[in-house]
Structures are given as C-alpha cells and as structure tokens.
C-alpha cells in the first residue's frame, strides 16, 4: 500500500514538472551542442534574475501597502499645493530647508506677475479715463502727462524683465498665455527643474540644467536692476488713484509681493516661511506627497497627502479614488469679492461652497472626517475696513452688519448647515478661523512643540 502511494506521488511530481512551462523551456534537449548549452544556461540565468526581480517588486509593493495602511492619509482641497507646503513646514522643517531655494524663483515670478497685472490695469483701454500708459494725442493734452511720461518710461524699462518671465515660464512650467500664472502638472517634477535634486532627478540632462541655471541667474540680475522702477511704479500716487477708480486691491490677490520689492528683488534674498505660504502656484492633476514627521510627538509618523487641483472641470474624476482617506482638509479663503479665473462669472467663495456640498454628500467619503479652515481672515478684515460691502458680491447676505464677526458667522453657518444636512452619516463639524494654518496643523495632530 505504501509503495503504491509513493509511486503515485512520483507520477504526480513528474506530471507537474512536465507541465511547468519554466522547466519545459529550459529542459536539456537531446543532442545539444556546446554552443546551445551555453545559450540555454544564460537564458536560464536571465529568467531567474527576472523572476527574482518580480518577487522583490511584489514584496516591495506589499511593504508599501502595509505602510500606507498604517500611515495617516489626508486629502487636500482648496489651495492644495500651498496646504501641502504648510504640512512640510509644520512637520518636516529640516527636510523642507533643502527646498527653500526653489521657492525663491516661484516668489520672484509671483512678483513679476503682479507687476504685469498692474501694468495691464493701468493700460486698460476700456476705462472711462485715458490710460496712464497711453500717449496723449497732442503734447500736454493729458491732465497727468508728467505722470504718464514717467509711467511709460518705467513700462519700457520693465519690458526685458517681462519678456524673461515669459521665457522662464515656458522653460520650467510649459505655461504662458494671458494669465502668466504658474501651473505645475502632476508628475512633472517641476522642483527638479528649479534646481532641487533628489534621488529621482540624478539623470537629468546637464545641458538643460545649465540653460535653466543661466536663465535663473539672468532673472535675479534683471530683477535686482529693476527693483527701483517696480517700487516707484507701485508707490506712485497716480497709480494708486487709478487702482482706486477701478476698485482694484492687488493686495487681495494670491502671490502678492509688491510691498516687499526691496527685499525680494535682492540677489541675497532667501524666502521666509511666511513668503512661501503666501506664494501662488496652481496645481493641475492629482499628486501624492509622502512625509515622515520630524517633530517630537509625531516623530516617525508617516503622512500620505493627496494634493488635487480642485479644478471645476475635473472634480468628478478624482472624488471616487479617495474613499480610504482618514481626513479631508478643506481650505475656504474668506475672500468674498474675487471671481474664478476659469469662469469670471462665478464667485470664488460661492464655488468653494458648491465643492463643499459635493464632498459632504458623497457616500464614498462618508467615513472621512472633514476639517475646514476659514483662511485669510487678515485679508477679510482689510477688505471690510476699506468699505467693500458683502451684499454687492453675495446678495443673500442682505443687510447684515458689514463686520468681520458677522461675515464670518454667516459663511460658517452656511458651511455648517450643508455639512449637517448632506452628510450620509452624522459626523462632527470641525472648523478653524485662521490667517496661516501651520500652528493649527500642529494643534490638530497633537504636536504642541
């Protein structure tokens, strides 16, 4: 009986070997020549190497999945790239120090973009008053001709800087066009293009890097040479009068640095944390950031932060992919008098409210805690103190007091109502009112350092 059992085992093993494609492919054939044997041996070694590599990749994937399950997974909505910067500043300050220099270029481009916006406003041909940058038809016909001549001279002097901005945007970010906004596509490795080197960028083309370094150097030199003209343009009383007539306050726009020209246009400029969180970079697509906390109570904790563009046209495509997030951080800047760049008919804050309704009602995100930051409280206070009335931009506000406390409560109540009404299951409404959220993030995650 035992003999029969062993015989069947041998037959089964023999059949398995004969059916194994890996064994069959490298089975010693009859009448094999020496050359064929060497070729077969090498092919067998290559196959073993590929097999081991596949096993290692599978093991690495499993380790990454296990690590991700243990990590804190956060979805960012709003000005997401800047919020991810907040996280880096709050929890990985030493690691972020390596990236600080690349933000110098971003901030300087933000500054030049504000200059361009200012010049475009002053050259607005649709204005009821003659443009300050448009030459008068006859000498002395313009009531402010002395100012106009000065401004035209400054405009001409800044032309090389504006032209260089175009070149730099195209080279580093493949952007340009009317808005001249810095837009970084997901996965574009834009940081490496600006000089940040990590393990994934060591094979970058050195010739391209040299060209990029040259244009960055030219930008710094030209910006420093132009800083007096920029400062003179911004502080000119006639320019400020023209902005007032158009009811434009550039200080409310993202990436505004015209009050810091002397410091930022200097060759020795090094961005501060405040500069970096005020910088404007628009993301396009979905990108994940992996951070390992350096701070005392959270040291070693891992964060996977999913940064989404938040563009109106792409929201439906990314919401279903983040049902495993532990929390959603939603940034709603309380700047009620700005419109969307992609649709100037839509109020930016009202659009944030529409997105908030989508997030709250989505059943796939029912288990996520949603934390909302009512940001830019300092800008809200300045807007209201300047006399801008909320009801002109948000008719539903009615005749309520035009004061910070009342305006904040109104918008907070609207967000809270939809949160309670639309959530598939009960969850706490967690909100913070802030101008910068670094300290709030530390408090939120239990790091009081």
Tab-separated table of C-alpha atoms in Angstrom:
chain	number	residue	atom	x	y	z
A	1	UNK	CA	0.000	0.000	0.000
A	2	UNK	CA	2.812	2.369	0.926
A	3	UNK	CA	4.653	1.504	-2.254
A	4	UNK	CA	1.586	2.288	-4.364
A	5	UNK	CA	1.175	5.653	-2.582
A	6	UNK	CA	4.824	6.607	-3.194
A	7	UNK	CA	4.537	5.573	-6.824
A	8	UNK	CA	1.534	7.850	-7.310
A	9	UNK	CA	3.393	10.725	-5.623
A	10	UNK	CA	6.298	10.313	-8.069
A	11	UNK	CA	3.907	10.241	-11.023
A	12	UNK	CA	2.172	13.409	-9.818
A	13	UNK	CA	5.501	15.207	-9.301
A	14	UNK	CA	6.670	14.093	-12.723
A	15	UNK	CA	3.471	15.406	-14.335
A	16	UNK	CA	3.817	18.763	-12.528
A	17	UNK	CA	7.396	19.128	-13.724
A	18	UNK	CA	6.466	18.202	-17.277
A	19	UNK	CA	3.638	20.768	-17.260
A	20	UNK	CA	5.713	23.570	-15.709
A	21	UNK	CA	6.456	25.974	-18.611
A	22	UNK	CA	9.545	27.311	-16.855
A	23	UNK	CA	11.052	23.797	-16.573
A	24	UNK	CA	9.969	22.777	-20.076
A	25	UNK	CA	11.523	25.858	-21.649
A	26	UNK	CA	14.942	25.063	-20.211
A	27	UNK	CA	14.847	21.275	-20.300
A	28	UNK	CA	18.027	19.754	-21.730
A	29	UNK	CA	17.220	18.757	-25.327
A	30	UNK	CA	18.620	15.662	-26.992
A	31	UNK	CA	21.869	16.056	-28.962
A	32	UNK	CA	22.511	19.546	-27.536
A	33	UNK	CA	25.677	21.242	-28.814
A	34	UNK	CA	28.060	23.146	-26.528
A	35	UNK	CA	27.006	26.472	-28.037
A	36	UNK	CA	23.333	25.634	-27.461
A	37	UNK	CA	24.077	24.611	-23.882
A	38	UNK	CA	25.839	27.925	-23.127
A	39	UNK	CA	22.948	29.866	-24.689
A	40	UNK	CA	20.386	27.850	-22.686
A	41	UNK	CA	22.320	28.378	-19.443
A	42	UNK	CA	22.475	32.136	-19.984
A	43	UNK	CA	18.778	32.270	-20.834
A	44	UNK	CA	18.031	30.290	-17.676
A	45	UNK	CA	20.086	32.720	-15.545
A	46	UNK	CA	18.324	35.716	-17.130
A	47	UNK	CA	14.947	34.140	-16.437
A	48	UNK	CA	15.920	33.520	-12.813
A	49	UNK	CA	17.075	37.140	-12.449
A	50	UNK	CA	13.792	38.468	-13.867
A	51	UNK	CA	11.845	36.111	-11.596
A	52	UNK	CA	13.745	37.321	-8.520
A	53	UNK	CA	13.176	40.952	-9.556
A	54	UNK	CA	9.446	40.306	-9.885
A	55	UNK	CA	9.392	38.695	-6.432
A	56	UNK	CA	11.265	41.667	-4.948
A	57	UNK	CA	8.889	44.135	-6.609
A	58	UNK	CA	5.905	42.245	-5.254
A	59	UNK	CA	7.409	42.247	-1.775
A	60	UNK	CA	8.173	45.979	-2.020
A	61	UNK	CA	4.624	46.669	-3.175
A	62	UNK	CA	3.265	44.690	-0.229
A	63	UNK	CA	5.503	46.609	2.202
A	64	UNK	CA	4.345	49.918	0.711
A	65	UNK	CA	0.700	48.898	1.001
A	66	UNK	CA	1.200	47.808	4.617
A	67	UNK	CA	2.997	51.064	5.381
A	68	UNK	CA	0.220	53.069	3.715
A	69	UNK	CA	-2.395	51.276	5.831
A	70	UNK	CA	-0.557	52.338	9.000
A	71	UNK	CA	0.034	55.913	7.794
A	72	UNK	CA	-2.245	58.945	8.096
A	73	UNK	CA	-3.911	59.551	4.727
A	74	UNK	CA	-5.129	63.079	4.089
A	75	UNK	CA	-6.919	64.585	1.112
A	76	UNK	CA	-6.329	68.299	0.490
A	77	UNK	CA	-8.914	70.512	-1.155
A	78	UNK	CA	-8.655	74.202	-1.894
A	79	UNK	CA	-5.239	75.789	-2.487
A	80	UNK	CA	-3.861	72.301	-2.102
A	81	UNK	CA	-0.219	72.737	-3.084
A	82	UNK	CA	0.241	75.505	-0.544
A	83	UNK	CA	-1.508	73.424	2.145
A	84	UNK	CA	0.954	70.609	1.471
A	85	UNK	CA	3.704	73.198	1.992
A	86	UNK	CA	2.103	74.036	5.352
A	87	UNK	CA	2.454	70.359	6.288
A	88	UNK	CA	6.098	70.303	5.281
A	89	UNK	CA	6.864	73.441	7.271
A	90	UNK	CA	4.964	72.155	10.310
A	91	UNK	CA	6.283	68.584	10.460
A	92	UNK	CA	9.429	68.283	8.309
A	93	UNK	CA	11.213	71.647	8.713
A	94	UNK	CA	14.720	70.240	8.236
A	95	UNK	CA	13.757	68.329	5.113
A	96	UNK	CA	11.935	71.353	3.715
A	97	UNK	CA	15.018	73.512	4.239
A	98	UNK	CA	16.543	71.752	1.209
A	99	UNK	CA	13.693	73.005	-0.983
A	100	UNK	CA	13.712	76.592	0.223
A	101	UNK	CA	15.849	77.935	-2.599
A	102	UNK	CA	13.478	76.737	-5.339
A	103	UNK	CA	10.710	78.873	-3.798
A	104	UNK	CA	12.887	81.920	-4.403
A	105	UNK	CA	12.223	81.622	-8.132
A	106	UNK	CA	8.499	80.979	-7.575
A	107	UNK	CA	8.124	84.072	-5.393
A	108	UNK	CA	10.108	86.269	-7.768
A	109	UNK	CA	7.883	85.109	-10.636
A	110	UNK	CA	4.840	85.924	-8.481
A	111	UNK	CA	6.254	89.417	-8.032
A	112	UNK	CA	6.744	89.911	-11.768
A	113	UNK	CA	3.244	88.575	-12.422
A	114	UNK	CA	1.840	91.260	-10.089
A	115	UNK	CA	3.814	93.894	-11.999
A	116	UNK	CA	2.329	92.637	-15.263
A	117	UNK	CA	-1.180	92.693	-13.766
A	118	UNK	CA	-0.626	96.236	-12.548
A	119	UNK	CA	0.559	97.421	-15.956
A	120	UNK	CA	-2.408	95.734	-17.654
A	121	UNK	CA	-4.812	97.545	-15.311
A	122	UNK	CA	-3.146	100.886	-15.976
A	123	UNK	CA	-3.296	100.265	-19.710
A	124	UNK	CA	-6.990	99.328	-19.669
A	125	UNK	CA	-8.417	100.957	-22.798
A	126	UNK	CA	-11.976	100.310	-21.594
A	127	UNK	CA	-11.570	102.746	-18.714
A	128	UNK	CA	-13.591	105.967	-18.704
A	129	UNK	CA	-10.379	107.908	-18.174
A	130	UNK	CA	-7.465	107.909	-20.584
A	131	UNK	CA	-4.940	105.207	-19.833
A	132	UNK	CA	-1.963	106.368	-17.839
A	133	UNK	CA	0.266	104.390	-20.205
A	134	UNK	CA	-1.349	105.586	-23.454
A	135	UNK	CA	0.464	108.545	-25.042
A	136	UNK	CA	-1.666	111.737	-25.326
A	137	UNK	CA	-2.755	112.743	-28.835
A	138	UNK	CA	-1.187	116.177	-28.538
A	139	UNK	CA	1.572	117.366	-26.198
A	140	UNK	CA	0.164	118.400	-22.859
A	141	UNK	CA	-3.375	117.214	-23.663
A	142	UNK	CA	-3.355	114.686	-20.825
A	143	UNK	CA	-4.039	116.271	-17.413
A	144	UNK	CA	-1.399	113.950	-15.910
A	145	UNK	CA	1.073	113.958	-18.795
A	146	UNK	CA	4.091	114.206	-16.491
A	147	UNK	CA	2.921	111.105	-14.665
A	148	UNK	CA	2.138	109.364	-17.959
A	149	UNK	CA	5.610	110.024	-19.302
A	150	UNK	CA	7.150	108.648	-16.133
A	151	UNK	CA	4.959	105.543	-16.199
A	152	UNK	CA	5.626	104.904	-19.886
A	153	UNK	CA	9.352	105.126	-19.197
A	154	UNK	CA	9.017	102.625	-16.363
A	155	UNK	CA	6.916	100.338	-18.572
A	156	UNK	CA	9.573	100.336	-21.284
A	157	UNK	CA	12.295	99.758	-18.717
A	158	UNK	CA	10.469	96.691	-17.374
A	159	UNK	CA	9.877	95.140	-20.818
A	160	UNK	CA	13.052	92.957	-20.733
A	161	UNK	CA	12.021	91.600	-17.321
A	162	UNK	CA	8.528	90.739	-18.566
A	163	UNK	CA	9.982	89.071	-21.640
A	164	UNK	CA	12.338	86.996	-19.499
A	165	UNK	CA	9.384	85.952	-17.331
A	166	UNK	CA	7.713	84.543	-20.457
A	167	UNK	CA	10.820	82.540	-21.345
A	168	UNK	CA	11.237	81.204	-17.820
A	169	UNK	CA	7.585	80.153	-17.527
A	170	UNK	CA	7.769	78.276	-20.816
A	171	UNK	CA	11.051	76.569	-19.918
A	172	UNK	CA	10.197	75.482	-16.386
A	173	UNK	CA	6.433	75.117	-16.381
A	174	UNK	CA	5.353	74.991	-20.048
A	175	UNK	CA	2.932	77.826	-19.251
A	176	UNK	CA	2.312	81.270	-20.580
A	177	UNK	CA	-0.602	82.963	-22.233
A	178	UNK	CA	-2.713	85.820	-20.913
A	179	UNK	CA	-2.744	84.845	-17.230
A	180	UNK	CA	1.001	84.139	-16.893
A	181	UNK	CA	0.067	82.003	-13.899
A	182	UNK	CA	2.473	79.340	-12.661
A	183	UNK	CA	0.775	75.997	-13.215
A	184	UNK	CA	2.517	72.738	-12.359
A	185	UNK	CA	1.129	69.493	-13.837
A	186	UNK	CA	1.107	66.470	-11.543
A	187	UNK	CA	4.181	64.287	-12.004
A	188	UNK	CA	6.081	66.974	-13.903
A	189	UNK	CA	8.960	67.028	-11.365
A	190	UNK	CA	8.911	70.807	-11.525
A	191	UNK	CA	11.040	71.068	-8.375
A	192	UNK	CA	13.979	69.326	-10.063
A	193	UNK	CA	13.728	71.799	-12.956
A	194	UNK	CA	14.201	74.638	-10.484
A	195	UNK	CA	17.365	73.119	-9.031
A	196	UNK	CA	16.139	70.746	-6.309
A	197	UNK	CA	17.980	67.435	-6.549
A	198	UNK	CA	16.642	64.178	-5.175
A	199	UNK	CA	17.211	60.515	-5.974
A	200	UNK	CA	14.799	60.631	-8.904
A	201	UNK	CA	16.466	63.544	-10.670
A	202	UNK	CA	20.110	62.454	-10.844
A	203	UNK	CA	19.837	61.516	-14.511
A	204	UNK	CA	18.587	64.921	-15.650
A	205	UNK	CA	20.128	66.367	-18.803
A	206	UNK	CA	23.080	68.544	-17.714
A	207	UNK	CA	22.840	70.775	-20.781
A	208	UNK	CA	19.216	71.598	-19.956
A	209	UNK	CA	20.170	72.222	-16.334
A	210	UNK	CA	22.880	74.657	-17.393
A	211	UNK	CA	20.416	76.539	-19.577
A	212	UNK	CA	17.949	76.706	-16.728
A	213	UNK	CA	20.586	77.920	-14.290
A	214	UNK	CA	21.598	80.623	-16.770
A	215	UNK	CA	18.069	81.957	-17.170
A	216	UNK	CA	17.518	81.862	-13.392
A	217	UNK	CA	20.706	83.879	-12.929
A	218	UNK	CA	19.554	86.386	-15.556
A	219	UNK	CA	16.222	86.701	-13.765
A	220	UNK	CA	17.890	87.554	-10.449
A	221	UNK	CA	20.189	90.132	-12.033
A	222	UNK	CA	17.463	91.775	-14.098
A	223	UNK	CA	15.019	91.818	-11.206
A	224	UNK	CA	17.568	93.473	-8.923
A	225	UNK	CA	18.304	96.067	-11.596
A	226	UNK	CA	14.556	96.756	-11.970
A	227	UNK	CA	13.559	96.913	-8.315
A	228	UNK	CA	13.652	100.734	-8.102
A	229	UNK	CA	11.361	101.033	-11.128
A	230	UNK	CA	8.968	98.415	-9.721
A	231	UNK	CA	8.861	100.103	-6.330
A	232	UNK	CA	8.373	103.532	-7.915
A	233	UNK	CA	5.546	102.219	-10.087
A	234	UNK	CA	3.735	100.568	-7.190
A	235	UNK	CA	4.026	103.501	-4.780
A	236	UNK	CA	3.175	106.192	-7.324
A	237	UNK	CA	0.201	108.254	-6.105
A	238	UNK	CA	-1.317	108.459	-9.592
A	239	UNK	CA	-1.127	104.664	-9.948
A	240	UNK	CA	-2.859	104.197	-6.602
A	241	UNK	CA	-5.554	106.670	-7.683
A	242	UNK	CA	-6.125	104.683	-10.891
A	243	UNK	CA	-6.428	101.440	-8.902
A	244	UNK	CA	-8.906	103.109	-6.574
A	245	UNK	CA	-11.034	104.275	-9.520
A	246	UNK	CA	-11.177	100.701	-10.776
A	247	UNK	CA	-11.863	99.366	-7.250
A	248	UNK	CA	-8.887	97.025	-7.514
A	249	UNK	CA	-6.880	95.940	-4.479
A	250	UNK	CA	-3.931	93.851	-5.616
A	251	UNK	CA	-3.098	93.031	-2.003
A	252	UNK	CA	-6.050	90.629	-2.021
A	253	UNK	CA	-4.683	88.585	-4.919
A	254	UNK	CA	-2.692	85.345	-4.391
A	255	UNK	CA	1.063	85.686	-4.788
A	256	UNK	CA	1.150	89.426	-3.997
A	257	UNK	CA	4.634	90.699	-3.051
A	258	UNK	CA	4.715	94.292	-4.335
A	259	UNK	CA	5.038	95.599	-0.760
A	260	UNK	CA	8.294	93.620	-0.423
A	261	UNK	CA	10.086	94.596	-3.635
A	262	UNK	CA	13.262	95.836	-1.971
A	263	UNK	CA	13.734	92.567	-0.096
A	264	UNK	CA	12.595	90.044	-2.720
A	265	UNK	CA	14.355	91.633	-5.700
A	266	UNK	CA	17.701	91.458	-3.904
A	267	UNK	CA	20.313	88.945	-5.095
A	268	UNK	CA	20.799	87.792	-1.487
A	269	UNK	CA	17.089	87.173	-0.925
A	270	UNK	CA	16.152	83.973	0.936
A	271	UNK	CA	12.430	83.152	1.268
A	272	UNK	CA	10.910	83.176	4.735
A	273	UNK	CA	8.232	80.698	5.823
A	274	UNK	CA	5.688	83.495	5.507
A	275	UNK	CA	6.808	84.219	1.936
A	276	UNK	CA	6.481	80.567	0.947
A	277	UNK	CA	2.959	80.079	2.290
A	278	UNK	CA	1.874	83.281	0.511
A	279	UNK	CA	3.287	82.124	-2.825
A	280	UNK	CA	0.915	81.255	-5.655
A	281	UNK	CA	1.322	78.015	-7.618
A	282	UNK	CA	-1.656	76.330	-9.265
A	283	UNK	CA	-1.617	72.541	-9.496
A	284	UNK	CA	-3.105	70.595	-12.381
A	285	UNK	CA	-3.944	66.955	-11.721
A	286	UNK	CA	-3.562	64.674	-8.711
A	287	UNK	CA	-0.256	64.220	-6.910
A	288	UNK	CA	0.714	62.437	-3.700
A	289	UNK	CA	3.242	63.713	-1.155
A	290	UNK	CA	4.884	61.347	1.334
A	291	UNK	CA	6.155	62.915	4.555
A	292	UNK	CA	7.815	61.398	7.619
A	293	UNK	CA	7.335	63.670	10.630
A	294	UNK	CA	10.463	65.045	12.326
A	295	UNK	CA	8.700	66.696	15.257
A	296	UNK	CA	8.838	65.343	18.819
A	297	UNK	CA	5.430	63.750	19.462
A	298	UNK	CA	4.848	62.694	15.861
A	299	UNK	CA	8.407	61.669	15.008
A	300	UNK	CA	8.450	58.746	12.608
A	301	UNK	CA	4.743	59.001	11.771
A	302	UNK	CA	4.082	58.877	8.051
A	303	UNK	CA	1.650	61.036	6.111
A	304	UNK	CA	0.366	60.395	2.615
A	305	UNK	CA	-1.059	63.714	1.469
A	306	UNK	CA	-3.074	63.668	-1.741
A	307	UNK	CA	-2.957	67.023	-3.470
A	308	UNK	CA	-5.725	67.592	-6.017
A	309	UNK	CA	-6.077	70.526	-8.383
A	310	UNK	CA	-9.675	71.254	-7.406
A	311	UNK	CA	-10.395	72.455	-10.948
A	312	UNK	CA	-14.121	72.594	-11.600
A	313	UNK	CA	-13.864	70.509	-14.764
A	314	UNK	CA	-12.082	67.571	-13.077
A	315	UNK	CA	-13.813	67.151	-9.712
A	316	UNK	CA	-15.988	64.224	-10.765
A	317	UNK	CA	-12.902	62.275	-11.875
A	318	UNK	CA	-10.936	62.279	-8.595
A	319	UNK	CA	-13.526	62.065	-5.808
A	320	UNK	CA	-14.123	58.264	-6.132
A	321	UNK	CA	-10.409	57.463	-5.667
A	322	UNK	CA	-10.051	58.787	-2.107
A	323	UNK	CA	-12.521	56.743	-0.107
A	324	UNK	CA	-9.639	55.396	2.042
A	325	UNK	CA	-8.624	58.845	3.338
A	326	UNK	CA	-8.685	59.367	7.094
A	327	UNK	CA	-9.417	63.065	6.816
A	328	UNK	CA	-10.153	65.810	4.341
A	329	UNK	CA	-8.649	69.248	4.891
A	330	UNK	CA	-10.787	71.823	3.128
A	331	UNK	CA	-9.428	75.335	2.691
A	332	UNK	CA	-12.064	78.044	2.161
A	333	UNK	CA	-10.469	81.505	1.929
A	334	UNK	CA	-12.990	84.079	3.193
A	335	UNK	CA	-12.348	86.464	0.303
A	336	UNK	CA	-15.857	87.101	-0.982
A	337	UNK	CA	-15.056	89.657	-3.699
A	338	UNK	CA	-12.979	87.505	-6.075
A	339	UNK	CA	-14.173	85.538	-9.086
A	340	UNK	CA	-12.851	82.283	-10.541
A	341	UNK	CA	-10.133	82.617	-13.160
A	342	UNK	CA	-11.640	79.792	-15.258
A	343	UNK	CA	-15.116	81.383	-15.055
A	344	UNK	CA	-15.190	85.110	-14.144
A	345	UNK	CA	-18.977	84.907	-13.657
A	346	UNK	CA	-18.637	82.637	-10.589
A	347	UNK	CA	-17.775	83.967	-7.142
A	348	UNK	CA	-14.765	82.101	-5.734
A	349	UNK	CA	-16.225	81.653	-2.252
A	350	UNK	CA	-19.583	80.504	-3.625
A	351	UNK	CA	-17.712	77.954	-5.737
A	352	UNK	CA	-15.963	76.685	-2.592
A	353	UNK	CA	-19.396	76.214	-1.073
A	354	UNK	CA	-20.540	74.171	-4.078
A	355	UNK	CA	-17.490	71.915	-3.758
A	356	UNK	CA	-18.137	71.604	-0.022
A	357	UNK	CA	-21.680	70.361	-0.748
A	358	UNK	CA	-20.284	67.760	-3.158
A	359	UNK	CA	-17.786	66.486	-0.599
A	360	UNK	CA	-20.267	66.368	2.289
A	361	UNK	CA	-22.887	64.449	0.302
A	362	UNK	CA	-20.546	61.906	-1.328
A	363	UNK	CA	-21.236	58.435	0.105
A	364	UNK	CA	-17.713	57.242	-0.747
A	365	UNK	CA	-16.313	59.848	1.658
A	366	UNK	CA	-18.871	59.210	4.402
A	367	UNK	CA	-16.259	57.843	6.838
A	368	UNK	CA	-13.851	60.746	6.389
A	369	UNK	CA	-13.561	63.490	8.964
A	370	UNK	CA	-13.774	66.851	7.218
A	371	UNK	CA	-11.812	69.743	8.705
A	372	UNK	CA	-12.436	73.175	7.218
A	373	UNK	CA	-10.078	76.126	7.526
A	374	UNK	CA	-11.678	79.534	7.000
A	375	UNK	CA	-8.478	81.127	5.836
A	376	UNK	CA	-7.248	84.654	5.019
A	377	UNK	CA	-9.022	86.283	7.944
A	378	UNK	CA	-6.488	89.126	7.762
A	379	UNK	CA	-7.483	89.879	4.165
A	380	UNK	CA	-11.183	89.702	5.073
A	381	UNK	CA	-10.647	92.260	7.810
A	382	UNK	CA	-8.780	94.611	5.467
A	383	UNK	CA	-11.466	94.305	2.752
A	384	UNK	CA	-14.254	95.159	5.175
A	385	UNK	CA	-12.311	98.045	6.720
A	386	UNK	CA	-11.862	99.530	3.240
A	387	UNK	CA	-15.647	99.805	2.919
A	388	UNK	CA	-16.380	96.942	0.490
A	389	UNK	CA	-19.909	95.643	1.110
A	390	UNK	CA	-20.504	91.897	1.167
A	391	UNK	CA	-24.027	92.157	-0.247
A	392	UNK	CA	-22.698	93.536	-3.550
A	393	UNK	CA	-20.915	90.222	-4.158
A	394	UNK	CA	-23.124	87.863	-2.125
A	395	UNK	CA	-26.716	89.146	-2.442
A	396	UNK	CA	-28.017	86.581	0.050
A	397	UNK	CA	-26.041	88.332	2.807
A	398	UNK	CA	-28.629	91.109	2.753
A	399	UNK	CA	-28.350	93.983	5.224
A	400	UNK	CA	-26.426	92.122	7.937
A	401	UNK	CA	-23.591	94.106	9.560
A	402	UNK	CA	-20.528	94.558	7.361
A	403	UNK	CA	-18.214	93.410	10.155
A	404	UNK	CA	-15.718	90.563	10.480
A	405	UNK	CA	-17.630	88.675	13.191
A	406	UNK	CA	-20.942	88.850	11.332
A	407	UNK	CA	-19.490	87.945	7.931
A	408	UNK	CA	-17.510	85.023	9.370
A	409	UNK	CA	-20.555	83.678	11.209
A	410	UNK	CA	-22.694	83.945	8.068
A	411	UNK	CA	-20.363	81.865	5.914
A	412	UNK	CA	-19.516	79.466	8.730
A	413	UNK	CA	-23.236	78.810	9.309
A	414	UNK	CA	-23.775	78.133	5.608
A	415	UNK	CA	-20.971	75.566	5.513
A	416	UNK	CA	-22.140	74.026	8.792
A	417	UNK	CA	-25.758	73.731	7.594
A	418	UNK	CA	-24.813	71.840	4.446
A	419	UNK	CA	-22.404	69.647	6.440
A	420	UNK	CA	-25.197	68.583	8.797
A	421	UNK	CA	-27.878	68.310	6.106
A	422	UNK	CA	-25.945	66.457	3.399
A	423	UNK	CA	-23.581	64.097	5.277
A	424	UNK	CA	-24.637	60.439	4.734
A	425	UNK	CA	-23.985	59.747	8.421
A	426	UNK	CA	-23.510	62.032	11.466
A	427	UNK	CA	-20.020	63.495	11.933
A	428	UNK	CA	-18.549	66.414	13.807
A	429	UNK	CA	-18.188	69.818	12.160
A	430	UNK	CA	-14.570	70.839	12.750
A	431	UNK	CA	-13.572	74.351	11.702
A	432	UNK	CA	-10.767	76.814	12.302
A	433	UNK	CA	-10.535	80.518	11.505
A	434	UNK	CA	-7.003	81.496	10.637
A	435	UNK	CA	-4.651	83.542	8.524
A	436	UNK	CA	-1.966	80.837	8.336
A	437	UNK	CA	-2.549	77.233	9.340
A	438	UNK	CA	0.902	75.908	10.368
A	439	UNK	CA	0.264	76.246	14.103
A	440	UNK	CA	-3.284	74.926	13.663
A	441	UNK	CA	-1.972	71.794	11.970
A	442	UNK	CA	0.346	71.132	14.891
A	443	UNK	CA	-2.504	71.583	17.362
A	444	UNK	CA	-4.823	69.449	15.251
A	445	UNK	CA	-2.433	66.494	15.149
A	446	UNK	CA	-1.323	66.806	18.750
A	447	UNK	CA	2.129	68.352	18.296
A	448	UNK	CA	2.477	71.285	20.681
A	449	UNK	CA	6.192	71.749	20.068
